Coordinates of N, CA and C in Angstrom, one line a residue:
A797 N 124.2 56.6 51.4 CA 123.0 56.4 50.5 C 122.6 54.9 50.7
K798 N 123.5 53.9 50.8 CA 123.1 52.6 50.8 C 122.2 52.2 52.1
M799 N 122.3 53.1 53.1 CA 121.6 53.0 54.2 C 120.5 53.9 54.4
N800 N 120.2 54.5 53.3 CA 119.0 55.4 53.1 C 119.2 56.7 54.1
I801 N 120.4 57.2 54.2 CA 120.7 58.3 55.0 C 121.1 59.5 54.2
L802 N 120.4 60.6 54.2 CA 120.6 61.7 53.5 C 121.6 62.7 54.2
V803 N 122.8 63.1 53.5 CA 123.8 63.8 54.3 C 123.7 65.2 53.5
V804 N 123.5 66.4 54.2 CA 123.5 67.6 53.7 C 124.7 68.5 54.1
T805 N 125.6 68.8 53.3 CA 126.8 69.4 53.6 C 126.9 70.8 53.3
D806 N 127.9 71.6 53.6 CA 128.1 73.0 53.4 C 127.0 73.8 53.9
V807 N 126.6 73.6 55.2 CA 125.5 74.3 55.7 C 126.1 75.7 56.4
E808 N 125.8 76.7 56.3 CA 126.5 77.8 56.8 C 126.2 77.9 58.3
R809 N 127.3 78.3 58.9 CA 127.1 78.4 60.4 C 126.0 79.2 60.9
T810 N 125.8 80.4 60.2 CA 124.7 81.1 60.6 C 123.4 80.6 60.5
D811 N 123.4 79.4 59.6 CA 122.0 78.9 59.4 C 121.8 77.6 60.2
V812 N 122.8 77.2 61.1 CA 122.5 76.0 61.8 C 121.6 76.2 63.0
E813 N 121.6 77.3 63.6 CA 120.8 77.7 64.7 C 119.2 77.8 64.1
F814 N 119.0 78.5 62.9 CA 117.7 78.5 62.4 C 117.2 77.2 62.0
V815 N 118.0 76.3 61.5 CA 117.6 74.9 61.0 C 117.2 74.1 62.3
C816 N 117.9 74.2 63.4 CA 117.7 73.5 64.6 C 116.4 74.1 65.2
R817 N 116.2 75.4 65.3 CA 114.9 75.8 65.9 C 113.8 75.4 64.9
T818 N 113.9 75.1 63.7 CA 112.9 74.8 62.7 C 112.6 73.4 62.9
L819 N 113.4 72.4 63.1 CA 113.2 71.1 63.2 C 113.1 70.6 64.5
G820 N 113.4 71.5 65.6 CA 113.1 70.9 67.0 C 114.4 70.0 67.4
C821 N 115.6 70.3 66.8 CA 116.7 69.5 67.3 C 117.7 70.2 67.9
T822 N 118.8 69.7 68.3 CA 120.0 70.4 69.0 C 121.1 70.0 68.2
P823 N 122.0 71.0 68.0 CA 123.3 70.9 67.4 C 124.2 70.2 68.1
V824 N 124.9 69.2 67.5 CA 126.0 68.4 68.4 C 127.4 68.5 67.5
P825 N 128.4 68.6 68.3 CA 129.8 68.7 67.6 C 130.3 67.4 67.0
H826 N 129.7 66.3 67.6 CA 130.4 65.0 67.2 C 129.3 64.0 67.3
V827 N 129.4 62.8 66.3 CA 128.4 61.8 66.2 C 128.5 61.1 67.6
D828 N 129.4 61.0 68.4 CA 129.4 60.4 69.7 C 128.4 60.9 70.7
S829 N 128.1 62.3 70.5 CA 127.4 63.1 71.3 C 125.8 63.0 71.0
L830 N 125.4 62.2 69.9 CA 124.1 62.1 69.6 C 123.4 61.3 70.7
T831 N 122.1 61.8 71.1 CA 121.1 61.0 72.0 C 119.9 61.3 71.2
P832 N 118.8 60.3 71.5 CA 117.6 60.6 71.1 C 116.8 61.9 71.3
E833 N 117.1 62.5 72.5 CA 116.3 63.8 72.8 C 117.0 65.0 72.1
K834 N 118.1 64.8 71.3 CA 118.8 65.8 70.6 C 118.3 65.7 69.1
L835 N 117.6 64.7 68.8 CA 117.2 64.5 67.3 C 115.9 65.1 66.9
G836 N 115.7 65.5 65.7 CA 114.4 66.0 65.3 C 113.8 64.9 64.4
T837 N 112.6 64.9 64.1 CA 111.8 64.0 63.6 C 111.0 64.6 62.4
A838 N 111.0 64.1 61.1 CA 110.2 64.4 59.9 C 109.7 63.3 59.2
A839 N 108.5 63.5 58.7 CA 108.1 62.3 57.8 C 108.7 62.1 56.6
H840 N 109.2 63.0 55.9 CA 109.8 62.9 54.7 C 110.9 64.1 54.5
V841 N 112.0 63.7 54.0 CA 113.1 64.5 53.7 C 113.6 64.3 52.3
G842 N 113.6 65.3 51.3 CA 114.2 64.9 49.9 C 114.5 66.3 49.3
D843 N 115.3 66.1 48.2 CA 115.6 67.2 47.2 C 114.6 67.7 46.4
V844 N 114.2 68.9 46.3 CA 113.2 69.5 45.5 C 113.8 70.6 44.6
V845 N 113.5 70.5 43.2 CA 113.9 71.3 42.4 C 113.0 72.6 42.2
L846 N 113.6 73.9 42.4 CA 112.6 75.1 42.4 C 112.2 75.2 41.0
P847 N 110.9 75.6 40.9 CA 110.3 75.8 39.5 C 110.9 77.0 38.9
G848 N 111.1 76.9 37.7 CA 111.8 77.9 36.9 C 113.2 78.1 36.9
S849 N 113.9 77.2 37.7 CA 115.4 77.3 37.8 C 116.0 75.8 38.2
G850 N 117.1 75.6 38.0 CA 117.7 74.4 38.3 C 118.2 74.1 39.7
H851 N 118.0 75.1 40.7 CA 118.5 75.1 41.9 C 117.7 74.0 42.8
K852 N 118.4 73.3 43.6 CA 117.8 72.2 44.5 C 118.0 72.7 45.9
V853 N 116.7 72.2 46.6 CA 116.7 72.7 48.0 C 116.3 71.5 48.7
V854 N 116.6 71.3 49.9 CA 116.3 70.2 50.8 C 114.9 70.6 51.5
K855 N 113.9 69.7 51.3 CA 112.6 70.0 51.8 C 112.3 68.9 53.0
F856 N 111.9 69.5 54.1 CA 111.4 68.7 55.2 C 109.9 68.8 55.3
T857 N 109.1 67.7 55.5 CA 107.7 67.7 55.6 C 107.3 66.8 56.7
G858 N 106.3 67.2 57.4 CA 105.8 66.4 58.6 C 106.7 66.5 59.7
V859 N 107.3 67.6 60.1 CA 108.1 67.7 61.2 C 107.2 67.6 62.5
A860 N 107.8 66.7 63.4 CA 107.0 66.4 64.6 C 106.9 67.6 65.6
N861 N 108.1 68.3 65.8 CA 108.1 69.5 66.8 C 108.6 70.8 66.0
P862 N 107.8 71.3 65.2 CA 108.1 72.4 64.3 C 108.5 73.7 65.3
G863 N 109.5 74.4 64.9 CA 109.7 75.6 65.8 C 108.8 76.7 65.1
K864 N 108.7 77.9 65.8 CA 108.1 79.1 65.2 C 109.0 79.9 64.4
T865 N 109.3 79.4 63.2 CA 110.2 80.1 62.3 C 109.4 80.1 61.0
S866 N 110.1 81.1 60.0 CA 109.4 81.2 58.7 C 110.7 81.5 57.8
T867 N 110.4 81.2 56.6 CA 111.4 81.4 55.6 C 110.9 82.3 54.3
V868 N 111.6 83.4 54.1 CA 111.2 84.2 52.8 C 112.2 83.8 51.7
L869 N 111.7 83.4 50.7 CA 112.5 83.0 49.4 C 112.6 84.2 48.5
L870 N 113.6 84.7 48.3 CA 113.9 85.9 47.4 C 114.4 85.3 46.0
R871 N 113.9 85.9 44.9 CA 114.3 85.6 43.6 C 114.5 86.9 42.7
G872 N 115.4 86.9 42.1 CA 115.8 88.1 41.2 C 116.5 87.9 39.9
S873 N 116.6 88.8 39.2 CA 117.3 88.6 37.9 C 118.9 88.6 38.0
N874 N 119.5 89.2 38.9 CA 120.8 89.3 39.3 C 121.1 89.5 40.8
Q875 N 122.4 89.5 41.0 CA 122.7 89.4 42.4 C 122.4 90.9 43.1
L876 N 122.5 91.9 42.2 CA 122.1 93.2 42.8 C 120.8 93.4 43.1
V877 N 119.8 92.9 42.3 CA 118.4 92.9 42.7 C 118.2 92.0 44.0
L878 N 118.7 90.9 44.1 CA 118.6 90.0 45.3 C 119.1 90.8 46.6
A879 N 120.3 91.5 46.5 CA 121.0 92.1 47.6 C 120.0 93.5 48.0
E880 N 119.4 94.0 47.1 CA 118.6 95.1 47.3 C 117.3 94.6 48.3
A881 N 116.8 93.6 47.7 CA 115.5 92.9 48.2 C 115.8 92.4 49.6
N882 N 117.0 91.9 49.8 CA 117.3 91.4 51.1 C 117.6 92.6 52.0
R883 N 118.2 93.7 51.6 CA 118.1 94.8 52.6 C 116.8 95.4 52.9
S884 N 116.0 95.4 51.9 CA 114.6 95.9 52.2 C 114.0 95.0 53.2
I885 N 113.9 93.7 53.1 CA 113.4 92.9 54.0 C 114.0 93.0 55.5
H886 N 115.4 92.9 55.5 CA 116.2 93.3 56.7 C 115.6 94.6 57.4
D887 N 115.6 95.7 56.7 CA 115.1 96.9 57.3 C 113.6 96.8 57.8
A888 N 112.7 96.1 57.1 CA 111.4 96.0 57.7 C 111.3 95.2 58.9
Q889 N 112.2 94.1 58.9 CA 112.3 93.3 60.1 C 112.9 94.1 61.4
C890 N 113.8 95.1 61.0 CA 114.3 95.9 62.1 C 113.2 96.8 62.7
V891 N 112.4 97.3 61.9 CA 111.4 98.2 62.3 C 110.4 97.3 63.1
V892 N 110.0 96.3 62.7 CA 109.2 95.4 63.6 C 109.7 95.1 65.0
R893 N 111.0 94.8 64.9 CA 111.8 94.4 66.2 C 111.8 95.7 67.1
S894 N 112.0 96.9 66.5 CA 112.0 97.9 67.4 C 110.6 98.3 67.9
L895 N 109.5 98.0 67.4 CA 108.2 98.2 67.8 C 107.8 97.3 68.9
V896 N 108.4 96.0 68.7 CA 108.3 94.9 69.7 C 109.0 95.4 71.0
K897 N 110.1 95.9 71.0 CA 110.8 96.2 72.1 C 110.3 97.6 72.8
E898 N 110.0 98.4 72.0 CA 109.2 99.5 72.6 C 108.2 100.1 71.8
R899 N 107.0 100.0 72.3 CA 105.8 100.1 71.3 C 105.3 101.5 71.4
F900 N 106.2 102.3 70.8 CA 105.8 103.8 70.7 C 106.3 104.4 69.4
V901 N 105.7 105.3 68.7 CA 106.0 105.8 67.5 C 106.0 107.3 67.5
V902 N 106.9 107.9 66.7 CA 106.9 109.4 66.6 C 106.9 109.7 65.2
A903 N 106.6 111.1 65.0 CA 106.5 111.6 63.6 C 107.9 111.5 62.9
G904 N 107.8 111.3 61.6 CA 109.0 111.2 60.8 C 109.2 112.6 60.2
G905 N 110.0 112.4 59.0 CA 110.3 113.6 58.4 C 111.2 114.8 59.1
G906 N 111.8 114.4 60.2 CA 112.6 115.3 60.9 C 111.6 116.1 61.9
A907 N 110.5 115.7 62.2 CA 109.6 116.4 63.0 C 110.0 116.2 64.5
A908 N 110.4 114.9 64.9 CA 110.7 114.8 66.3 C 112.0 115.5 66.6
E909 N 113.1 115.4 65.7 CA 114.2 116.2 66.0 C 114.1 117.6 66.1
T910 N 113.1 118.3 65.2 CA 112.9 119.7 65.1 C 112.4 120.2 66.6
E911 N 111.4 119.3 66.9 CA 110.7 119.6 68.2 C 111.5 119.7 69.5
A912 N 112.3 118.6 69.3 CA 113.5 118.4 70.4 C 114.4 119.6 70.5
S913 N 114.7 120.0 69.2 CA 115.8 121.2 69.2 C 115.2 122.5 69.5
L914 N 113.9 122.7 69.3 CA 113.1 123.9 69.7 C 113.2 124.0 71.2
R915 N 112.8 122.8 72.0 CA 112.7 122.7 73.3 C 114.0 123.0 74.0
L916 N 115.0 122.5 73.4 CA 116.5 122.7 73.9 C 116.9 124.2 73.6
R917 N 116.4 124.9 72.6 CA 116.8 126.3 72.5 C 116.1 127.1 73.5
E918 N 114.9 126.6 73.9 CA 114.2 127.4 74.9 C 114.9 127.1 76.4
L919 N 115.3 125.9 76.5 CA 115.8 125.8 77.9 C 117.4 126.5 77.9
A920 N 118.0 126.4 76.7 CA 119.2 127.2 76.7 C 119.1 128.7 77.0
L921 N 117.9 129.3 76.6 CA 117.8 130.7 77.1 C 117.4 130.8 78.5
E922 N 116.8 129.9 79.1 CA 116.4 130.0 80.6 C 117.6 129.6 81.4
T923 N 118.7 129.0 81.0 CA 120.0 128.8 81.8 C 121.1 129.7 81.4
T924 N 122.1 129.5 82.3 CA 123.3 130.3 82.1 C 124.6 129.6 82.1
G925 N 125.6 130.2 81.7 CA 127.0 129.4 81.8 C 127.1 128.4 80.7
M926 N 128.0 127.3 81.2 CA 128.3 126.3 80.2 C 127.1 125.4 79.8
D927 N 126.1 125.3 80.8 CA 125.0 124.5 80.4 C 124.2 125.0 79.3
S928 N 124.1 126.2 79.2 CA 123.4 127.0 78.2 C 124.0 126.8 76.9
H929 N 125.3 126.8 76.7 CA 126.1 126.5 75.4 C 126.0 125.2 75.2
C930 N 125.8 124.3 76.1 CA 125.7 122.7 75.6 C 124.3 122.5 75.1
F931 N 123.2 123.0 75.7 CA 121.9 122.8 75.2 C 121.8 123.5 73.7
K932 N 122.4 124.6 73.6 CA 122.3 125.2 72.1 C 123.1 124.5 71.2
A933 N 124.3 123.9 71.4 CA 125.0 123.1 70.7 C 124.2 121.8 70.4
Y934 N 123.5 121.2 71.3 CA 122.9 119.9 70.9 C 121.8 120.3 70.1
A935 N 120.9 121.4 70.3 CA 119.9 121.9 69.4 C 120.4 122.0 68.0
D936 N 121.6 122.6 67.9 CA 122.2 122.9 66.6 C 122.4 121.5 65.8
A937 N 122.9 120.5 66.7 CA 123.2 119.1 66.1 C 121.9 118.4 65.7
L938 N 120.8 118.5 66.4 CA 119.5 118.0 66.0 C 119.0 118.4 64.8
E939 N 119.2 119.7 64.4 CA 118.7 120.4 63.3 C 119.4 119.8 61.9
V940 N 120.6 119.3 62.2 CA 121.3 118.7 61.1 C 120.4 117.5 60.4
I941 N 119.7 117.0 61.1 CA 118.9 115.8 60.7 C 117.8 116.3 59.6
P942 N 116.9 117.2 59.9 CA 116.0 117.6 58.9 C 116.8 118.4 57.7
Y943 N 117.9 119.1 58.1 CA 118.6 119.8 57.0 C 119.0 118.7 56.1
T944 N 119.8 117.7 56.5 CA 120.2 116.5 55.6 C 119.1 115.9 54.8
L945 N 118.0 115.7 55.5 CA 116.8 115.2 54.8 C 116.4 116.0 53.6
A946 N 116.2 117.3 53.8 CA 115.8 118.2 52.7 C 116.8 118.3 51.6
E947 N 118.2 118.2 52.0 CA 119.2 118.2 51.0 C 119.3 117.0 50.2
N948 N 118.9 115.8 50.7 CA 118.9 114.7 50.1 C 117.7 114.6 49.2
A949 N 116.8 115.2 49.6 CA 115.5 115.2 48.8 C 115.5 116.2 47.5
G950 N 116.7 116.8 47.4 CA 116.7 118.0 46.2 C 116.0 119.2 46.6
L951 N 115.7 119.5 47.9 CA 115.0 120.7 48.3 C 116.1 121.7 48.8
K952 N 115.5 123.0 48.9 CA 116.4 124.0 49.6 C 116.4 123.9 51.0
P953 N 117.5 123.4 51.6 CA 117.6 122.9 53.0 C 117.3 124.2 54.0
I954 N 117.9 125.3 53.6 CA 117.8 126.5 54.5 C 116.4 126.9 54.7
E955 N 115.6 127.0 53.6 CA 114.3 127.5 53.5 C 113.4 126.4 54.1
I956 N 113.6 125.2 53.8 CA 112.7 124.1 54.4 C 112.9 124.1 56.0
V957 N 114.1 124.1 56.5 CA 114.3 124.1 57.8 C 113.8 125.4 58.5
T958 N 113.9 126.5 57.9 CA 113.3 127.6 58.5 C 111.7 127.6 58.5
E959 N 111.1 127.0 57.6 CA 109.6 126.9 57.6 C 109.2 125.9 58.6
L960 N 110.1 125.0 58.7 CA 109.9 123.7 59.6 C 109.9 124.3 61.1
R961 N 110.9 125.1 61.4 CA 111.1 125.7 62.8 C 109.9 126.6 63.1
K962 N 109.6 127.4 61.9 CA 108.3 128.3 62.2 C 107.1 127.5 62.5
A963 N 106.8 126.4 61.8 CA 105.6 125.5 62.1 C 105.7 125.1 63.5
H964 N 106.9 124.5 64.1 CA 106.9 124.0 65.4 C 106.7 125.1 66.4
K965 N 107.1 126.2 66.2 CA 106.9 127.4 67.0 C 105.5 127.8 67.1
E966 N 104.7 127.6 66.0 CA 103.2 127.8 66.0 C 102.5 126.6 66.5
G967 N 103.2 125.8 67.3 CA 102.4 124.6 67.9 C 102.1 123.4 67.0
M968 N 102.6 123.4 65.9 CA 102.3 122.1 65.0 C 103.5 121.1 65.2
V969 N 103.3 120.3 66.3 CA 104.3 119.4 66.8 C 104.7 118.3 65.8
G970 N 103.7 117.9 64.9 CA 103.9 116.9 64.0 C 104.4 117.4 62.6
A971 N 104.8 118.6 62.5 CA 105.3 119.0 61.2 C 106.6 118.5 60.8
G972 N 106.8 118.1 59.6 CA 108.0 117.4 59.1 C 108.1 117.6 57.6
I973 N 109.1 117.2 57.1 CA 109.4 117.4 55.6 C 108.7 116.3 54.8
D974 N 107.8 116.7 53.9 CA 107.3 115.8 53.0 C 108.0 115.9 51.7
V975 N 108.8 114.8 51.5 CA 109.8 114.9 50.3 C 109.1 114.7 49.1
K976 N 107.8 114.0 49.1 CA 107.0 113.9 47.8 C 106.4 115.3 47.3
K977 N 105.8 116.0 48.3 CA 105.3 117.3 48.1 C 106.3 118.4 48.1
G978 N 107.6 118.2 48.6 CA 108.4 119.2 48.7 C 108.1 120.3 49.6
S979 N 107.3 120.1 50.6 CA 106.8 121.0 51.5 C 106.7 120.6 52.9
I980 N 106.4 121.5 53.8 CA 106.1 121.0 55.4 C 104.7 120.6 55.4
S981 N 104.4 119.4 56.0 CA 103.1 118.8 56.3 C 103.1 118.1 57.6
D982 N 102.0 117.9 58.1 CA 101.7 117.3 59.4 C 102.0 115.8 59.1
M983 N 103.2 115.2 59.8 CA 103.5 113.8 59.5 C 102.3 112.7 60.0
Y984 N 101.7 113.2 61.0 CA 100.7 112.2 61.6 C 99.6 112.2 60.6
D985 N 99.0 113.3 59.9 CA 98.0 113.3 58.9 C 98.4 112.5 57.7
E986 N 99.9 112.5 57.5 CA 100.2 111.7 56.3 C 100.6 110.4 56.6
N987 N 100.5 110.0 57.8 CA 101.0 108.6 58.3 C 102.4 108.3 58.1
I988 N 103.2 109.4 58.4 CA 104.6 109.1 58.1 C 105.0 109.2 59.5
I989 N 105.3 107.9 60.0 CA 105.8 107.7 61.5 C 106.9 106.7 61.5
Q990 N 107.6 106.7 62.6 CA 108.8 105.8 62.8 C 108.8 105.3 64.3
P991 N 109.5 104.2 64.5 CA 109.6 103.6 66.0 C 110.4 104.7 66.7
L992 N 109.9 104.8 67.8 CA 110.6 105.8 68.8 C 111.9 105.2 69.2
L993 N 112.2 103.8 69.2 CA 113.5 103.3 69.4 C 114.6 103.7 68.4
V994 N 114.2 103.8 67.3 CA 115.1 104.1 66.1 C 115.7 105.6 66.5
T995 N 114.9 106.6 66.7 CA 115.3 107.8 67.1 C 116.0 108.0 68.4
T996 N 115.6 107.3 69.3 CA 116.3 107.5 70.7 C 117.8 106.8 70.6
S997 N 117.7 105.5 70.0 CA 119.1 104.8 69.8 C 120.0 105.8 68.9
A998 N 119.6 106.4 67.9 CA 120.5 107.1 67.1 C 121.1 108.3 67.9
I999 N 120.1 108.9 68.9 CA 120.6 110.0 69.7 C 121.6 109.7 70.6
K1000 N 121.3 108.5 71.4 CA 122.0 108.0 72.4 C 123.4 107.6 71.8
L1001 N 123.5 107.1 70.7 CA 124.8 106.6 70.2 C 125.7 107.7 69.7
A1002 N 125.0 108.7 69.1 CA 125.7 110.0 68.7 C 126.3 110.8 70.1
T1003 N 125.3 110.8 71.0 CA 125.9 111.5 72.4 C 126.9 110.7 73.1
E1004 N 126.9 109.4 73.0 CA 128.1 108.6 73.6 C 129.3 108.8 73.1
T1005 N 129.2 108.9 71.5 CA 130.3 109.2 70.7 C 130.9 110.4 71.1
V1006 N 130.3 111.5 71.2 CA 130.7 112.8 71.5 C 131.3 112.8 72.8
C1007 N 130.8 112.1 73.8 CA 131.3 112.2 75.1 C 132.6 111.4 75.2
M1008 N 132.7 110.3 74.3 CA 133.9 109.6 74.3 C 135.1 110.5 73.7
I1009 N 134.7 111.3 72.6 CA 135.8 112.1 72.0 C 136.2 113.1 73.0
L1010 N 135.3 113.7 73.7 CA 135.5 114.7 74.7 C 136.4 114.3 75.8
K1011 N 136.4 113.0 76.2 CA 137.3 112.5 77.1 C 138.8 112.4 76.8
V1012 N 139.0 112.5 75.4 CA 140.3 112.3 74.9 C 141.1 113.5 75.3
D1013 N 142.3 113.4 76.0 CA 143.1 114.5 76.4 C 144.1 115.0 75.4
D1014 N 144.8 113.9 74.8 CA 145.7 114.0 73.7 C 145.8 113.0 72.6
L1015 N 146.5 113.3 71.7 CA 146.6 112.3 70.7 C 148.0 112.0 70.4
V1016 N 148.4 110.8 70.2 CA 149.9 110.3 70.0 C 149.7 109.9 68.5
V1017 N 150.3 110.7 67.6 CA 150.5 110.4 66.2 C 151.5 109.4 65.9
V1018 N 151.3 108.3 65.4 CA 152.3 107.2 65.1 C 152.6 107.3 63.6
M1019 N 153.8 107.6 63.2 CA 154.2 107.6 61.8 C 154.7 106.1 61.3

C-alpha cells in the first residue's frame, strides 16, 4: 500500500485464465519470472462497491490490450435463485457452443428420435439374423426418449407415442410432442428445434456405453 501497489488475493484458480485473457497478461508462478511482455496495462484499477449491496469488486478501466471476454453479473435474493440462474446461462452457452461446432439443427420434442426409430424398424424388417434384432432393439431404445418426455409432461405416454409414430409414418417428419398443448405438432412450425450435436452426442455416448457393457465377460464380486 505504501508503494501504491494493489494486491488482490484469493483469486480462484478457474478465474486466473479468464482474468489473464481479459487483461492481456500471462500468469507467472513466481515474482522472479516477471518480465515486461508478461504484464498487462490498465489506466486505473480500484475497488468499486456494487449498488444495492455492500460487496466490493476490483474494476479495471483503460486496459491497453483487452481480450475478447465478457462478464455476466448474476444477482438474486438467495443462493438457490443464483444457482438456478447460473445453470440456465450455462445451458444457453452450451447450446451456442454446439451450434458453433456443428451448424445444424433438428426438430425437438422427440421428433428426431422417433423418425430414426421408424427408419431402423424398416431396416430391421429388410434384414435377417442378429442384425435385425439389433436394429429393432436400437429402435426400441430411441422411442424411450419421446416416451419419457410425455411422461414428464404429465401426458399419457403410450397414447402420445402411438400418435407420434402414426404421424411419422404418414410423412410428417417434424412431428413431435408439444408439452404446452399436450398433443402432437410440427416442431418446425412451432420453432421447437435443438442443435444436432446435442442429439448425436447423446446417442453416441449411449451406444458406446452399451458396447462397453457388452464387452464385459464376467463380474468379480468383492465383498
